[in-house]
PDB file of C-alpha atoms in Angstrom:
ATOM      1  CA  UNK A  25     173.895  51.895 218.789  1.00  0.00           C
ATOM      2  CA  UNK A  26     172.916  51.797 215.179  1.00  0.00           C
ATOM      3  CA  UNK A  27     169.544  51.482 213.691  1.00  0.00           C
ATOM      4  CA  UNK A  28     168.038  49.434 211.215  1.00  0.00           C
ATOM      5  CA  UNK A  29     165.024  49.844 208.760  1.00  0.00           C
ATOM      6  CA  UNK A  30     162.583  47.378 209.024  1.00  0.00           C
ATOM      7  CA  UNK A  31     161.882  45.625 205.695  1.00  0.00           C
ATOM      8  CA  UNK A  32     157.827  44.380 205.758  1.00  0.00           C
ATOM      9  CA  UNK A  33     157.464  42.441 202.409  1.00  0.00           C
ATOM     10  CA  UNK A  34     153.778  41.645 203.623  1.00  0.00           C
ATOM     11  CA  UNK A  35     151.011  43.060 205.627  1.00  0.00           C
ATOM     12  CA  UNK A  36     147.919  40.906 206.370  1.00  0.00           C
ATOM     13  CA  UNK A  37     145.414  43.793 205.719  1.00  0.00           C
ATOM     14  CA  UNK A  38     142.259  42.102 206.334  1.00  0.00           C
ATOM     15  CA  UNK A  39     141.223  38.669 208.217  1.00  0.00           C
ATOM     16  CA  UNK A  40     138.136  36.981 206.581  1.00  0.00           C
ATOM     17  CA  UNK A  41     136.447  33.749 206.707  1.00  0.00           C
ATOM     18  CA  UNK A  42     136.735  32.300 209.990  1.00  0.00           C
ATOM     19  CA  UNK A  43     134.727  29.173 210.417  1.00  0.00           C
ATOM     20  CA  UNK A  44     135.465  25.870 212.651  1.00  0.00           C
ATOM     21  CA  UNK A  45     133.804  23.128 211.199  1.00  0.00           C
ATOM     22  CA  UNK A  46     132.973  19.185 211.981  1.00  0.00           C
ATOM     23  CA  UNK A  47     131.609  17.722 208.835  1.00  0.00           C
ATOM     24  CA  UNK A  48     130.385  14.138 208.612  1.00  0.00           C
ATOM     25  CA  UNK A  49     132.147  11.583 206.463  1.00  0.00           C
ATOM     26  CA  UNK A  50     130.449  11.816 203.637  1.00  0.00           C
ATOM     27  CA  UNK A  51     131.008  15.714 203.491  1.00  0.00           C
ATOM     28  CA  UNK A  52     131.737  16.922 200.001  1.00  0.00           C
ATOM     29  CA  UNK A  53     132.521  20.559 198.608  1.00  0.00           C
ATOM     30  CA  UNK A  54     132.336  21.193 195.292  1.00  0.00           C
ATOM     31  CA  UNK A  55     134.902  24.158 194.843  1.00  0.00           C
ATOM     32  CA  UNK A  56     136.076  27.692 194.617  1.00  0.00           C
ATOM     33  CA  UNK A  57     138.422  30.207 194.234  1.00  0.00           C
ATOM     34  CA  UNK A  58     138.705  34.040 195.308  1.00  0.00           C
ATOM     35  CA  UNK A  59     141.181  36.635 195.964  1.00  0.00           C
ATOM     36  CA  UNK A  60     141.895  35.552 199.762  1.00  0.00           C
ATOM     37  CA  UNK A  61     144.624  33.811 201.584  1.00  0.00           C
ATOM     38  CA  UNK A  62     143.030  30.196 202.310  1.00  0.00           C
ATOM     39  CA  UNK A  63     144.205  28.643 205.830  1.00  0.00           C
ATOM     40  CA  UNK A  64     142.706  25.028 206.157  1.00  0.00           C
ATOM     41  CA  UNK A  65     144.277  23.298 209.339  1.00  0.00           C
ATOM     42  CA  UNK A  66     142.796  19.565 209.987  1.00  0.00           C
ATOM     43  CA  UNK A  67     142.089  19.104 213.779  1.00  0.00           C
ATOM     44  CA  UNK A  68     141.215  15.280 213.475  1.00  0.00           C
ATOM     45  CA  UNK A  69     140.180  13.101 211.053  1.00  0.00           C
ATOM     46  CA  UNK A  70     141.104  12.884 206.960  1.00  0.00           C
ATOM     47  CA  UNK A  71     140.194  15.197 204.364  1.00  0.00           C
ATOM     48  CA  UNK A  72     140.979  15.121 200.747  1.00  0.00           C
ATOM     49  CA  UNK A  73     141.928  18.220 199.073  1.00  0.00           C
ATOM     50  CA  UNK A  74     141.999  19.166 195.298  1.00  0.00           C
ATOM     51  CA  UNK A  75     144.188  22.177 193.989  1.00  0.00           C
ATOM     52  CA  UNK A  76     144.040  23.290 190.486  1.00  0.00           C
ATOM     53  CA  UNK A  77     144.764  19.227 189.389  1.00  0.00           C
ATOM     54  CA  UNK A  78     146.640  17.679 192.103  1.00  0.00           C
ATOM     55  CA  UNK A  79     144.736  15.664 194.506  1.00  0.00           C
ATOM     56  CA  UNK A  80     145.768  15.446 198.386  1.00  0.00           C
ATOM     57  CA  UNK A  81     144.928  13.440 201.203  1.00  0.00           C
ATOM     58  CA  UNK A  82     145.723  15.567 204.640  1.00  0.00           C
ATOM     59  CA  UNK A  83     144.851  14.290 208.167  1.00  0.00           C
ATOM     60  CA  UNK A  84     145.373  15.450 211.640  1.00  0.00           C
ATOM     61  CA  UNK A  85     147.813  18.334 212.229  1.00  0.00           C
ATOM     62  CA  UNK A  86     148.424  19.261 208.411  1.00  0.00           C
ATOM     63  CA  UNK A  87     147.511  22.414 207.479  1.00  0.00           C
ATOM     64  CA  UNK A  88     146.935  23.450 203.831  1.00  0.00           C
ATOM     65  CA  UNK A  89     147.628  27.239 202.515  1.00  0.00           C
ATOM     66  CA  UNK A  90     145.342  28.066 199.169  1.00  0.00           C
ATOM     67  CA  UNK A  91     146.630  30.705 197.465  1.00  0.00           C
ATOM     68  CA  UNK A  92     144.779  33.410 195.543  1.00  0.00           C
ATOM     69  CA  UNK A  93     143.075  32.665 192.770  1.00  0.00           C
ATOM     70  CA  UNK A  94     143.770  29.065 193.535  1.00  0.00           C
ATOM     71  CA  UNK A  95     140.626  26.755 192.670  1.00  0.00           C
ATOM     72  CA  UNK A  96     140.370  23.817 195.517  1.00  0.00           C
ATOM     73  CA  UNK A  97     138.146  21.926 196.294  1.00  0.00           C
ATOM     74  CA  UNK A  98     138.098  19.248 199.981  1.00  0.00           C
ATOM     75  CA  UNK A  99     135.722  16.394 201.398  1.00  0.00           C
ATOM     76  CA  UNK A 100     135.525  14.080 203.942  1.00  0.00           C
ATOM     77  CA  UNK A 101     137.951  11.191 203.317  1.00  0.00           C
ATOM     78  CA  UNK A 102     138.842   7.630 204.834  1.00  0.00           C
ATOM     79  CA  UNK A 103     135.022   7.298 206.366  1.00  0.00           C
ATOM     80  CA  UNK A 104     136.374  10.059 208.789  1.00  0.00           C
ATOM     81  CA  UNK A 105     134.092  13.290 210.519  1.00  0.00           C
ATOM     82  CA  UNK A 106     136.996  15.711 210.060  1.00  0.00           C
ATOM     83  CA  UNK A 107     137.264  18.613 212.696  1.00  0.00           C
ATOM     84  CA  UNK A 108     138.613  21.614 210.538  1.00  0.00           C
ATOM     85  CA  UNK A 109     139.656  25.057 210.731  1.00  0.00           C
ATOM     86  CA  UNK A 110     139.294  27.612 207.681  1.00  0.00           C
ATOM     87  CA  UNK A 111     140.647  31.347 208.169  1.00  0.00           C
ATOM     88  CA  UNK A 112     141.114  33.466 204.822  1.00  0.00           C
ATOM     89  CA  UNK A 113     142.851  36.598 205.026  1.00  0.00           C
ATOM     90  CA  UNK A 114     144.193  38.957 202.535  1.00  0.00           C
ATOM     91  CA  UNK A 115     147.628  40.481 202.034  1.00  0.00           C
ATOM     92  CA  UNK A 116     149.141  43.198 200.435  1.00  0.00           C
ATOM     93  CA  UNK A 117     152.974  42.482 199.258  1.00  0.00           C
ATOM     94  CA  UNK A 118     154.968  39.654 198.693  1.00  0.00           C
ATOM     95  CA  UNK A 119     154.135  36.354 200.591  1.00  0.00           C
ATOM     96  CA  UNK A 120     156.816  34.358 200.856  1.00  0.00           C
ATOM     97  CA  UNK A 121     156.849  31.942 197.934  1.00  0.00           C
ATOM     98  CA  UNK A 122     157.236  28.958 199.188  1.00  0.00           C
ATOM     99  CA  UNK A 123     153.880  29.103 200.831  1.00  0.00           C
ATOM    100  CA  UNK A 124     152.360  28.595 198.077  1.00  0.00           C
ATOM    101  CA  UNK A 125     153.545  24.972 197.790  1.00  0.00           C
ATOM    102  CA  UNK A 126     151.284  24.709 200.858  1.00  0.00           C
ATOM    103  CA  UNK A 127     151.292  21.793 202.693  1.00  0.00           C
ATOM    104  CA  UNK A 128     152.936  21.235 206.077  1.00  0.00           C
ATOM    105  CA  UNK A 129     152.316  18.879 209.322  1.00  0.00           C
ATOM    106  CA  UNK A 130     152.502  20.876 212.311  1.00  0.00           C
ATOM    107  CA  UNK A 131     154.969  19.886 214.896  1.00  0.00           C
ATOM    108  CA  UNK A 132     152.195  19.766 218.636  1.00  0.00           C
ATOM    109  CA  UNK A 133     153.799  23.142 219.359  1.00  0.00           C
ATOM    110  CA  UNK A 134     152.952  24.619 216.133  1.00  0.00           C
ATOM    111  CA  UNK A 135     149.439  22.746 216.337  1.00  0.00           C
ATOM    112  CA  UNK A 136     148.984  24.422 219.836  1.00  0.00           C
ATOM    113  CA  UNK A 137     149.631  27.982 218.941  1.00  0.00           C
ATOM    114  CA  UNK A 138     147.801  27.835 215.838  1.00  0.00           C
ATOM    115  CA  UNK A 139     144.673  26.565 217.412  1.00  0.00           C
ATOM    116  CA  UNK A 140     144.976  29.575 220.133  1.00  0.00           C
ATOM    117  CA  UNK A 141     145.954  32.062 217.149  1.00  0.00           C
ATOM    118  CA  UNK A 142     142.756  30.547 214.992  1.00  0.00           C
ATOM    119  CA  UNK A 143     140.550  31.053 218.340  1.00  0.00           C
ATOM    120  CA  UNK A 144     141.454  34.802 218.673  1.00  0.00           C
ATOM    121  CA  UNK A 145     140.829  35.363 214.986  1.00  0.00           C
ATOM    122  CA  UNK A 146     137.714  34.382 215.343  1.00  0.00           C
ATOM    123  CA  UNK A 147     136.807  36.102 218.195  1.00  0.00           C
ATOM    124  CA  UNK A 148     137.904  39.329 216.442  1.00  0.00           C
ATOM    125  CA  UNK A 149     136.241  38.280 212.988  1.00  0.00           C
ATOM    126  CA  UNK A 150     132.575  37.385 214.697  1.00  0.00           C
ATOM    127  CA  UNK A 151     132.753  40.344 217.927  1.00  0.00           C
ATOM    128  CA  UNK A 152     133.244  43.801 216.561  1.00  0.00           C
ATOM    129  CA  UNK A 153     133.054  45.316 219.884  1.00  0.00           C
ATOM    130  CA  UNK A 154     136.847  44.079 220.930  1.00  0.00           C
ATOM    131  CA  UNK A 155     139.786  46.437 221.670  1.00  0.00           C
ATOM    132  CA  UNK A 156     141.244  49.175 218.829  1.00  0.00           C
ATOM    133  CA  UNK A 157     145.152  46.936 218.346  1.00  0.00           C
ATOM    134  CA  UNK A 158     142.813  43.334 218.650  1.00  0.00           C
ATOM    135  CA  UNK A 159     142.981  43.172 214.984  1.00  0.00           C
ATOM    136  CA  UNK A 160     146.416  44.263 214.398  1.00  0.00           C
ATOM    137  CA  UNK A 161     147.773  41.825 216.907  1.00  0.00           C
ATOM    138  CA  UNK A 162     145.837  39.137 215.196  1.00  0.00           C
ATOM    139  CA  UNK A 163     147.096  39.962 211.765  1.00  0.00           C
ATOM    140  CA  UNK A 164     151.029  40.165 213.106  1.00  0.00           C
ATOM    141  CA  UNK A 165     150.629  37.564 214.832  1.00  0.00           C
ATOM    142  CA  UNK A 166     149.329  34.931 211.964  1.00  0.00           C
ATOM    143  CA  UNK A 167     152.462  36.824 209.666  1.00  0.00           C
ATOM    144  CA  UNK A 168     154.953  35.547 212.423  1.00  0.00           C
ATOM    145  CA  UNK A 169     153.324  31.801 211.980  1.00  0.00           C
ATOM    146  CA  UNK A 170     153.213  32.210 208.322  1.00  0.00           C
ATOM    147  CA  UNK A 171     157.074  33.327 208.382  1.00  0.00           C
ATOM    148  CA  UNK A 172     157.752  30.449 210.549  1.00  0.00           C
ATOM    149  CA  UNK A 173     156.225  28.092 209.163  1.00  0.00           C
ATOM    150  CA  UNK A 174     158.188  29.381 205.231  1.00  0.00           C
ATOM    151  CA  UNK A 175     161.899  28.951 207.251  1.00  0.00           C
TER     152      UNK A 175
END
């Protein structure tokens, strides 16, 4: 039996932000950019998103990927109380670059998983008293999705 090296372009080093918010419809945030990772996934309702220039509209099951550095900006569109997700994380290596185009509708597998992926992030992110490999799992586990979801 041979063996193989195991190439790791990307570790997910540190998991941030981790908020699940329901906004009203006339919801508005203004803006910003930082040196995270930006997850956004839309549970229900319509949001419009602004990156850089471009202007998006994303409703249920999309999820949007900010990159670094990225300036964006999102509020409450089509007189619609969005449910949303937001998890930021940061990463040391190459991302695949095709996540930075960063818009993609989740088939209701993908929407599943990512929900129960988003639930134990935050439950690592808010309780520091969980398990030594909680973290570790969490991070692997959201590069998998993000390597899925770049095929």
């Amino acid at each position: 039996m041979g063996r193989k090296i195991v190439n790791r372009p990307f570790v997910i080093q540190e998991l941030g932000t981790s908020h699940d918010f329901n906004w009203n419809a006339d919801f508005v945030f203004e803006g910003e950019s930082h040196e995270s990772w930006e997850i956004v996934y839309v549970v229900s309702g319509t949001v419009e998103v602004t990156e850089d220039s471009q202007i998006y509209s994303h409703s249920e099951g999309n999820l949007i990927l900010h990159a670094p550095h990225e300036f964006h900006k999102i509020r409450s569109a089509g007189n619609t109380s969005p449910h949303v997700l937001v998890q930021t994380f940061l990463a040391r290596g190459q991302m695949p670059s095709n996540l930075k185009e960063g818009v993609y509708l989740l088939s209701e597998q993908e929407r599943n998983e990512y929900r129960l992926l988003f639930g134990r992030i935050q439950s690592f992110v808010n309780h520091v008293s969980e398990g030594d490999y909680v973290g570790q799992e969490c991070a692997d586990t959201l590069s998998s999705f993000l390597i899925r979801l770049s095929d």
